[in-house]
Coordinates of C-alpha atoms and ligand atoms in Angstrom, one line a residue:
M704 CA 114.3 118.0 119.4
N705 CA 111.3 119.3 121.4
S706 CA 110.9 123.0 122.0
Y707 CA 108.7 125.5 123.8
L708 CA 107.3 128.5 122.1
V709 CA 106.4 131.0 124.8
A710 CA 104.7 134.3 123.8
P711 CA 104.2 137.4 125.9
S712 CA 101.2 136.9 128.2
M713 CA 98.8 138.8 130.4
G714 CA 100.7 137.8 133.5
L715 CA 100.5 135.1 136.1
A716 CA 97.4 134.5 138.3
G717 CA 96.2 131.8 140.6
Q718 CA 98.1 129.2 142.5
V719 CA 100.1 126.1 141.9
T720 CA 101.2 122.9 143.6
V721 CA 104.6 121.7 142.3
P722 CA 105.7 118.0 142.1
G723 CA 107.6 116.2 144.9
D724 CA 111.2 117.0 145.9
K725 CA 113.8 115.3 143.7
S726 CA 116.5 115.1 146.4
I727 CA 114.1 113.6 148.9
S728 CA 112.6 111.2 146.4
H729 CA 116.0 109.7 145.4
R730 CA 116.9 109.3 149.1
A731 CA 113.6 107.7 150.1
L732 CA 114.2 104.9 147.5
M733 CA 117.8 104.3 148.3
F734 CA 117.4 104.3 152.1
G735 CA 114.2 102.3 151.8
A736 CA 116.1 99.7 149.7
I737 CA 118.6 99.0 152.5
A738 CA 116.1 99.3 155.4
S739 CA 114.5 96.3 156.9
G740 CA 110.8 96.0 156.1
L741 CA 108.6 98.2 154.0
T742 CA 109.0 101.9 153.3
H743 CA 105.9 103.8 152.1
V744 CA 106.6 106.9 150.1
D745 CA 104.0 109.4 149.0
G746 CA 104.4 112.6 147.0
F747 CA 107.2 110.8 145.1
L748 CA 108.6 112.7 142.1
E749 CA 107.7 110.7 139.1
G750 CA 110.4 112.5 137.0
E751 CA 113.0 110.7 134.9
D752 CA 115.8 111.3 137.4
C753 CA 114.0 109.6 140.2
L754 CA 112.7 106.9 137.9
A755 CA 116.3 106.1 137.1
T756 CA 116.9 105.6 140.8
L757 CA 113.8 103.4 141.0
R758 CA 115.0 101.2 138.2
A759 CA 118.5 100.9 139.7
V760 CA 117.0 99.9 143.1
A761 CA 114.9 97.3 141.3
N762 CA 118.0 96.1 139.4
L763 CA 119.8 95.6 142.7
G764 CA 117.2 93.0 143.7
V765 CA 114.8 95.2 145.7
G766 CA 111.0 94.9 145.2
V767 CA 109.4 98.2 144.3
R768 CA 105.6 98.7 143.9
R769 CA 103.8 101.7 142.7
P770 CA 100.2 101.4 144.0
G771 CA 99.1 104.8 142.9
P772 CA 100.2 108.2 141.6
G773 CA 103.1 109.5 143.7
E774 CA 103.1 106.4 145.8
V775 CA 105.9 103.9 146.1
V776 CA 106.3 100.9 148.4
V777 CA 109.9 99.7 148.7
E778 CA 110.4 96.2 150.0
G779 CA 113.7 96.8 151.9
V780 CA 116.2 94.0 151.8
G781 CA 118.3 95.2 154.8
L782 CA 121.7 96.7 154.9
R783 CA 123.4 93.5 153.4
G784 CA 120.6 92.3 151.2
L785 CA 121.3 94.1 147.8
A786 CA 122.1 91.8 144.9
P787 CA 124.4 92.4 142.0
A788 CA 122.7 94.2 139.0
P789 CA 122.4 92.1 135.9
G790 CA 124.2 94.8 133.8
V791 CA 125.4 98.4 134.0
L792 CA 123.3 100.7 136.1
D793 CA 122.1 103.6 134.0
M794 CA 121.5 106.8 135.9
G795 CA 120.2 108.8 133.0
N796 CA 120.6 112.6 133.6
A797 CA 120.7 112.2 137.4
G798 CA 123.9 113.3 139.1
T799 CA 122.4 112.8 142.6
A800 CA 121.6 109.1 141.7
M801 CA 125.1 108.4 140.4
R802 CA 126.9 110.1 143.3
L803 CA 124.8 108.6 146.1
F804 CA 125.0 105.1 144.5
M805 CA 128.8 105.4 144.4
G806 CA 128.8 105.7 148.2
L807 CA 126.3 102.9 148.7
L808 CA 127.7 100.5 146.1
S809 CA 131.3 100.9 147.3
A810 CA 130.3 99.1 150.4
Q811 CA 128.7 96.1 148.7
P812 CA 130.3 92.6 148.2
F813 CA 129.7 92.7 144.4
D814 CA 131.0 94.8 141.5
S815 CA 128.9 97.6 139.9
V816 CA 129.3 99.9 136.8
L817 CA 127.5 103.2 136.7
V818 CA 126.8 105.1 133.5
G819 CA 124.5 108.0 132.4
D820 CA 123.3 110.1 129.5
E821 CA 125.6 112.4 127.5
S822 CA 125.4 115.2 130.0
L823 CA 126.1 113.0 133.1
M824 CA 129.0 111.2 131.3
R825 CA 130.7 114.6 131.2
R826 CA 130.3 115.4 134.9
P827 CA 133.1 115.2 137.6
M828 CA 133.0 112.1 139.7
E829 CA 136.5 112.1 141.3
R830 CA 135.2 114.5 144.0
V831 CA 133.2 111.4 145.3
A832 CA 135.7 108.7 144.3
K833 CA 138.6 110.3 146.2
P834 CA 137.1 110.3 149.7
L835 CA 135.6 106.8 149.1
R836 CA 139.0 105.5 148.2
E837 CA 140.3 107.0 151.5
M838 CA 137.7 104.8 153.2
G839 CA 139.1 101.8 151.4
A840 CA 136.7 101.6 148.4
R841 CA 138.0 100.3 145.1
I842 CA 136.5 102.6 142.6
E843 CA 137.6 103.9 139.2
T844 CA 136.5 106.7 137.0
A845 CA 137.4 107.4 133.3
A846 CA 139.7 110.4 133.7
G847 CA 137.5 111.7 136.4
R848 CA 134.2 111.0 134.7
P849 CA 131.8 108.1 134.3
P850 CA 131.6 105.2 133.7
V851 CA 132.3 104.6 137.4
R852 CA 133.6 101.1 138.1
I853 CA 133.3 99.7 141.6
T854 CA 135.0 96.5 142.7
G855 CA 133.0 95.0 145.5
G856 CA 134.2 93.3 148.7
A857 CA 136.2 96.2 150.0
R858 CA 136.4 96.7 153.8
L859 CA 135.6 100.3 154.5
R860 CA 136.9 102.3 157.4
G861 CA 135.3 105.5 158.8
I862 CA 137.1 108.8 158.0
R863 CA 137.0 112.4 158.9
Y864 CA 136.8 114.3 155.6
S865 CA 136.8 118.0 154.9
L866 CA 134.9 118.6 151.6
P867 CA 137.0 120.9 149.3
V868 CA 133.7 121.9 147.5
A869 CA 130.4 122.5 149.3
S870 CA 128.4 119.5 147.9
A871 CA 125.5 117.7 149.5
Q872 CA 125.9 114.9 146.9
V873 CA 129.5 114.2 148.0
K874 CA 128.6 114.5 151.7
S875 CA 125.7 112.1 151.2
A876 CA 127.9 109.5 149.3
I877 CA 130.4 109.5 152.1
L878 CA 127.7 109.2 154.8
L879 CA 126.1 106.3 152.9
A880 CA 129.5 104.5 152.7
G881 CA 129.9 105.3 156.4
L882 CA 126.8 103.2 157.2
Y883 CA 129.0 100.2 156.4
A884 CA 132.4 101.4 157.7
D885 CA 134.4 100.4 160.7
G886 CA 134.1 103.3 163.2
E887 CA 132.4 106.6 162.7
T888 CA 132.5 108.8 159.6
T889 CA 132.5 112.6 159.8
V890 CA 132.1 115.0 156.9
E891 CA 132.9 118.7 157.3
E892 CA 131.6 121.1 154.7
P893 CA 133.1 124.5 153.8
A894 CA 129.6 126.0 153.7
V895 CA 126.2 124.5 154.7
T896 CA 124.5 122.3 152.1
R897 CA 121.2 120.6 152.0
D898 CA 120.8 118.2 154.9
H899 CA 118.1 115.8 153.6
T900 CA 120.4 112.8 154.1
E901 CA 121.0 113.6 157.7
R902 CA 117.3 114.2 158.4
M903 CA 116.1 111.1 156.6
L904 CA 118.7 108.7 158.0
Q905 CA 117.3 109.7 161.5
T906 CA 113.8 108.9 160.3
F907 CA 115.1 105.4 159.3
G908 CA 116.4 105.0 162.9
C909 CA 120.1 105.7 162.2
E910 CA 122.2 107.6 164.6
V911 CA 123.5 110.8 162.9
T912 CA 124.8 113.8 164.6
A913 CA 124.5 116.9 162.6
R914 CA 125.7 120.3 163.7
V915 CA 126.1 123.3 161.4
G916 CA 128.5 122.2 158.6
I917 CA 129.4 118.9 160.2
A918 CA 127.7 115.5 160.1
T919 CA 128.8 112.2 161.7
V920 CA 127.3 108.8 161.1
R921 CA 127.9 105.6 163.1
P922 CA 127.3 102.3 161.4
P923 CA 123.9 101.1 162.5
A924 CA 122.9 97.5 163.1
R925 CA 119.9 98.1 160.8
L926 CA 117.7 100.8 159.2
E927 CA 114.0 100.5 159.9
G928 CA 111.5 100.9 157.0
A929 CA 109.7 104.2 157.3
R930 CA 106.9 106.3 156.0
I931 CA 108.2 109.2 153.9
S932 CA 105.9 112.0 152.7
V933 CA 107.8 114.0 150.1
P934 CA 107.1 117.8 150.1
G935 CA 106.8 119.9 147.0
D936 CA 110.3 120.6 145.5
F937 CA 111.5 124.1 146.4
S938 CA 113.7 124.0 143.2
S939 CA 110.6 123.6 141.1
A940 CA 108.7 126.2 143.1
A941 CA 111.6 128.6 142.3
F942 CA 110.4 129.1 138.7
F943 CA 107.0 130.2 139.9
I944 CA 108.5 132.3 142.7
V945 CA 110.5 134.2 140.2
A946 CA 107.6 134.3 137.7
A947 CA 105.3 135.7 140.3
C948 CA 107.9 138.3 141.3
I949 CA 108.3 139.6 137.8
G950 CA 104.9 139.0 136.3
A951 CA 102.0 138.3 138.7
R952 CA 98.8 140.2 138.1
E953 CA 97.7 139.5 141.7
P954 CA 99.0 137.7 144.8
F955 CA 100.2 134.3 143.7
T956 CA 100.5 131.2 145.9
I957 CA 102.7 128.1 145.6
R958 CA 101.3 125.4 147.9
G959 CA 103.0 122.7 150.0
V960 CA 106.6 123.5 149.3
G961 CA 109.6 122.1 151.2
V962 CA 111.2 125.0 153.0
N963 CA 114.2 123.3 154.6
P964 CA 116.5 126.3 155.4
T965 CA 119.4 124.5 153.6
R966 CA 117.4 124.9 150.4
T967 CA 115.8 128.4 150.6
G968 CA 118.6 130.8 149.8
L969 CA 116.5 132.1 146.9
L970 CA 113.9 133.5 149.2
E971 CA 116.6 135.6 150.9
M972 CA 118.1 136.7 147.6
M973 CA 114.7 137.8 146.3
A974 CA 113.9 139.6 149.5
L975 CA 117.2 141.5 149.2
M976 CA 116.0 142.5 145.7
G977 CA 112.8 143.9 147.2
A978 CA 110.4 141.0 146.5
D979 CA 107.3 140.6 148.6
L980 CA 107.4 137.0 149.8
R981 CA 105.6 135.4 152.7
L982 CA 105.7 131.9 154.1
V983 CA 102.3 130.9 155.5
N984 CA 100.6 127.8 156.8
H985 CA 103.8 126.3 158.2
R986 CA 103.7 122.5 158.9
T987 CA 106.0 119.5 158.7
C988 CA 106.2 116.6 156.3
G989 CA 108.1 114.0 158.4
A990 CA 111.5 115.5 159.1
E991 CA 111.1 118.4 156.6
P992 CA 109.5 121.8 157.1
V993 CA 106.8 122.7 154.6
A994 CA 104.9 126.0 153.9
D995 CA 102.8 127.8 151.3
I996 CA 104.7 130.6 149.6
E997 CA 102.7 133.8 148.8
V998 CA 104.2 136.3 146.4
R999 CA 102.9 139.8 145.7
P1000 CA 104.3 141.7 142.7
A1001 CA 106.9 144.3 143.7
P1002 CA 109.7 146.2 141.9
L1003 CA 113.0 144.4 142.0
R1004 CA 116.5 146.0 142.3
G1005 CA 119.8 144.5 141.5
I1006 CA 122.0 143.1 144.3
R1007 CA 125.3 141.6 145.0
V1008 CA 124.5 138.0 146.1
P1009 CA 126.1 137.2 149.5
Q1010 CA 128.4 134.2 149.0
R1011 CA 127.0 132.3 152.0
L1012 CA 123.7 132.0 150.1
V1013 CA 125.2 130.4 147.0
P1014 CA 125.1 126.7 148.2
L1015 CA 121.7 127.3 149.7
A1016 CA 120.3 128.3 146.2
I1017 CA 122.6 126.3 144.0
D1018 CA 119.9 124.9 141.7
E1019 CA 117.9 128.2 141.7
F1020 CA 120.5 130.4 139.8
P1021 CA 119.0 129.9 136.4
A1022 CA 115.7 131.2 137.6
F1023 CA 117.4 133.9 139.7
F1024 CA 119.2 135.2 136.7
I1025 CA 115.9 135.9 135.0
A1026 CA 114.8 137.9 138.1
A1027 CA 118.1 139.8 137.8
A1028 CA 117.4 140.6 134.2
C1029 CA 114.1 142.1 135.3
A1030 CA 115.5 144.1 138.2
E1031 CA 116.5 147.7 138.2
G1032 CA 120.3 148.0 138.0
E1033 CA 123.1 145.5 138.2
T1034 CA 123.2 142.1 139.9
V1035 CA 126.4 140.2 140.6
V1036 CA 126.9 136.6 141.5
T1037 CA 130.4 135.3 142.4
G1038 CA 131.7 132.2 144.2
A1039 CA 129.3 130.1 142.1
E1040 CA 131.8 128.1 139.9
E1041 CA 129.8 124.9 140.8
L1042 CA 127.2 126.1 138.3
R1043 CA 129.7 125.2 135.5
V1044 CA 129.4 121.5 136.3
K1045 CA 125.7 121.0 136.7
E1046 CA 123.5 119.4 134.0
S1047 CA 125.1 122.0 131.8
D1048 CA 127.5 124.9 132.3
R1049 CA 124.7 127.1 133.7
I1050 CA 126.8 130.2 133.7
A1051 CA 127.5 129.9 130.0
A1052 CA 124.0 128.6 129.0
M1053 CA 122.2 131.4 130.9
A1054 CA 124.6 134.1 129.6
R1055 CA 124.1 133.1 126.0
G1056 CA 120.4 133.0 126.4
L1057 CA 120.2 136.4 128.1
E1058 CA 122.3 137.8 125.3
V1059 CA 119.9 136.5 122.7
L1060 CA 117.1 138.3 124.6
G1061 CA 119.1 141.6 124.6
V1062 CA 120.0 141.5 128.3
R1063 CA 123.5 142.8 128.9
N1064 CA 125.7 140.5 131.0
E1065 CA 129.3 139.7 131.7
V1066 CA 130.5 136.2 132.3
L1067 CA 132.8 135.9 135.3
P1068 CA 134.9 132.8 136.0
D1069 CA 132.7 132.0 139.0
G1070 CA 129.5 133.8 138.3
L1071 CA 127.7 136.4 136.2
R1072 CA 127.1 140.1 136.2
I1073 CA 123.7 141.0 134.8
E1074 CA 122.3 144.4 133.9
G1075 CA 118.5 144.6 134.3
G1076 CA 116.6 146.0 131.4
P1077 CA 114.1 145.3 128.7
I1078 CA 113.7 141.7 127.5
G1079 CA 113.2 140.8 123.8
G1080 CA 112.4 137.6 122.0
G1081 CA 114.6 135.1 120.2
V1082 CA 115.7 131.5 120.0
I1083 CA 117.4 130.0 123.1
E1084 CA 119.4 126.8 123.3
S1085 CA 118.7 125.1 126.7
A1086 CA 121.9 123.0 126.4
G1087 CA 119.6 120.1 127.3
D1088 CA 119.3 121.5 130.8
H1089 CA 115.9 121.3 132.4
R1090 CA 116.4 124.3 134.7
V1091 CA 117.7 126.6 131.9
A1092 CA 114.6 125.7 129.8
M1093 CA 112.1 126.4 132.5
S1094 CA 113.8 129.7 133.5
F1095 CA 113.6 131.1 130.0
A1096 CA 110.0 130.1 129.8
M1097 CA 109.4 132.5 132.8
A1098 CA 111.2 135.3 131.0
S1099 CA 108.3 135.5 128.6
L1100 CA 106.3 137.3 131.3
R1101 CA 108.5 140.4 130.6
A1102 CA 109.4 139.7 127.0
S1103 CA 108.3 142.0 124.2
A1104 CA 108.3 139.2 121.6
P1105 CA 108.0 135.3 121.5
I1106 CA 110.8 133.2 122.9
E1107 CA 111.6 129.8 121.4
I1108 CA 113.4 127.4 123.8
R1109 CA 115.0 124.5 122.1
D1110 CA 115.8 121.0 123.5
V1111 CA 113.4 120.9 126.4
A1112 CA 112.8 117.1 126.7
N1113 CA 114.9 117.1 129.9
V1114 CA 112.3 119.2 131.8
A1115 CA 110.8 115.7 132.4
T1116 CA 113.8 114.8 134.6
S1117 CA 112.6 117.1 137.4
F1118 CA 109.2 118.6 136.6
P1119 CA 106.8 116.4 134.7
G1120 CA 103.7 118.4 133.8
F1121 CA 105.6 121.8 133.8
A1122 CA 104.1 123.1 130.5
A1123 CA 100.5 122.3 131.5
L1124 CA 101.0 123.8 134.9
A1125 CA 102.6 127.0 133.6
R1126 CA 99.7 127.4 131.0
S1127 CA 97.1 126.9 133.8
V1128 CA 98.4 130.0 135.6
G1129 CA 98.7 132.2 132.5
L1130 CA 101.8 131.5 130.5
T1131 CA 101.2 131.3 126.7
L1132 CA 103.4 128.2 126.2
E1133 CA 103.1 125.8 123.3
E1134 CA 105.1 122.6 123.2
R1135 CA 106.4 121.5 119.8
A1136 CA 107.7 118.0 119.1
G1137 CA 110.5 117.9 116.5
S1138 CA 113.3 115.7 115.2
A1139 CA 116.8 116.2 116.4
Ligands
S3P1569 C1 121.7 117.6 145.3 C2 122.7 118.4 145.6 C3 123.2 119.5 144.7 C4 122.1 119.9 143.7 C5 121.5 118.7 143.1 C6 120.8 117.8 144.1 C7 121.3 116.5 146.3 O1 124.3 119.1 144.0 O2 122.7 120.7 142.7 O3 120.5 119.1 142.1 O4 120.2 115.9 146.1 O5 122.1 116.2 147.1 P1 125.8 119.3 144.7 O6 125.8 118.5 145.9 O7 126.8 118.7 143.7 O8 126.0 120.8 144.8

């Protein structure tokens, strides 16, 4: 089992560019696959999750070329050109891949079976299967979890669906199935979630109407191959945002980050804590806004996180909990029960790790209460969760003793090169390979 050994350091200095956005990379491959003509992607995230999508797309009969680092050319086969995969489709650790493919494959004339790694095989899939069945899909889960078995040839009809849980993955799966349905498909969400699907479908020439919290798709005659430039992943930038807030020696910059407002709840949360953050050099990357994020060290104070920000920062809570541990006073997060069904139970995994480091906290059914204070060292179990592992690496900037983080191989799912990048800006981080 691989681990990180992170020792207290002199603090963060310099600037970083983080790898491409995971959500956008998955979508570029999938939409490119069912478009007509070529789709050129640059800035593609070459992490394990998106490589699982790339393999799946290839297994469905789509030509995929990788002419250079971060570049992918997808030879789209058109809306009705996918071919049955030769075997089960393995999504690895990638929940986004599995859920979006459930929508896409429900509409195909052939059968498919979707599986994943140990973590993904435990994650809930009925939230996607249920609305798809309402559309007419024939789709089975194993007591709510993968494997997901899809029987092809179903005729789908458009629905209007109110999501019981705010989830961009479920929304996107329904919209993808909606591309093939009779009539229009509308998804209403209880709180705004990331809108990359809506934006990118428009780039591929599909008519999507998106208002706050409601998206409608009409089945297009075809999608047109497109050029997609993938911005830096805000969720990867989050580790360096928090690191700079708690441990920068000087102003610190994260360059070229996607700052789609449906993703940047962490910026508001950190600003409420007193952080000094500035977005500069605004530009766009296709349909997505991009900026550099400048962080100046400033004292943080504990906050009660406004619930509306929870879905807008859903992947950033592990990093945010480290900021909370470094803040003066108490921080409370509620309404975040979704954290329990991510790559790990992130409430439990973060609470246990903080406890090891001597940070007092109370686990709530739907969140966490954290009392800021001194941070010690110790051995942390990441629960195989990439974001838990990277968050505790950043805690070393305030720790009084070394921290060992176990089971870090999954960092490669979203952030290849994390350890080297963290070292380049001042973290004292050693990677150790070990047996399980
Ligand atoms: C994602 C949506 C979120 C997020 C995940 C990526 C997406 O999941 O946690 O990492 O790309 O649509 P939920 O939609 O389940 O909240």
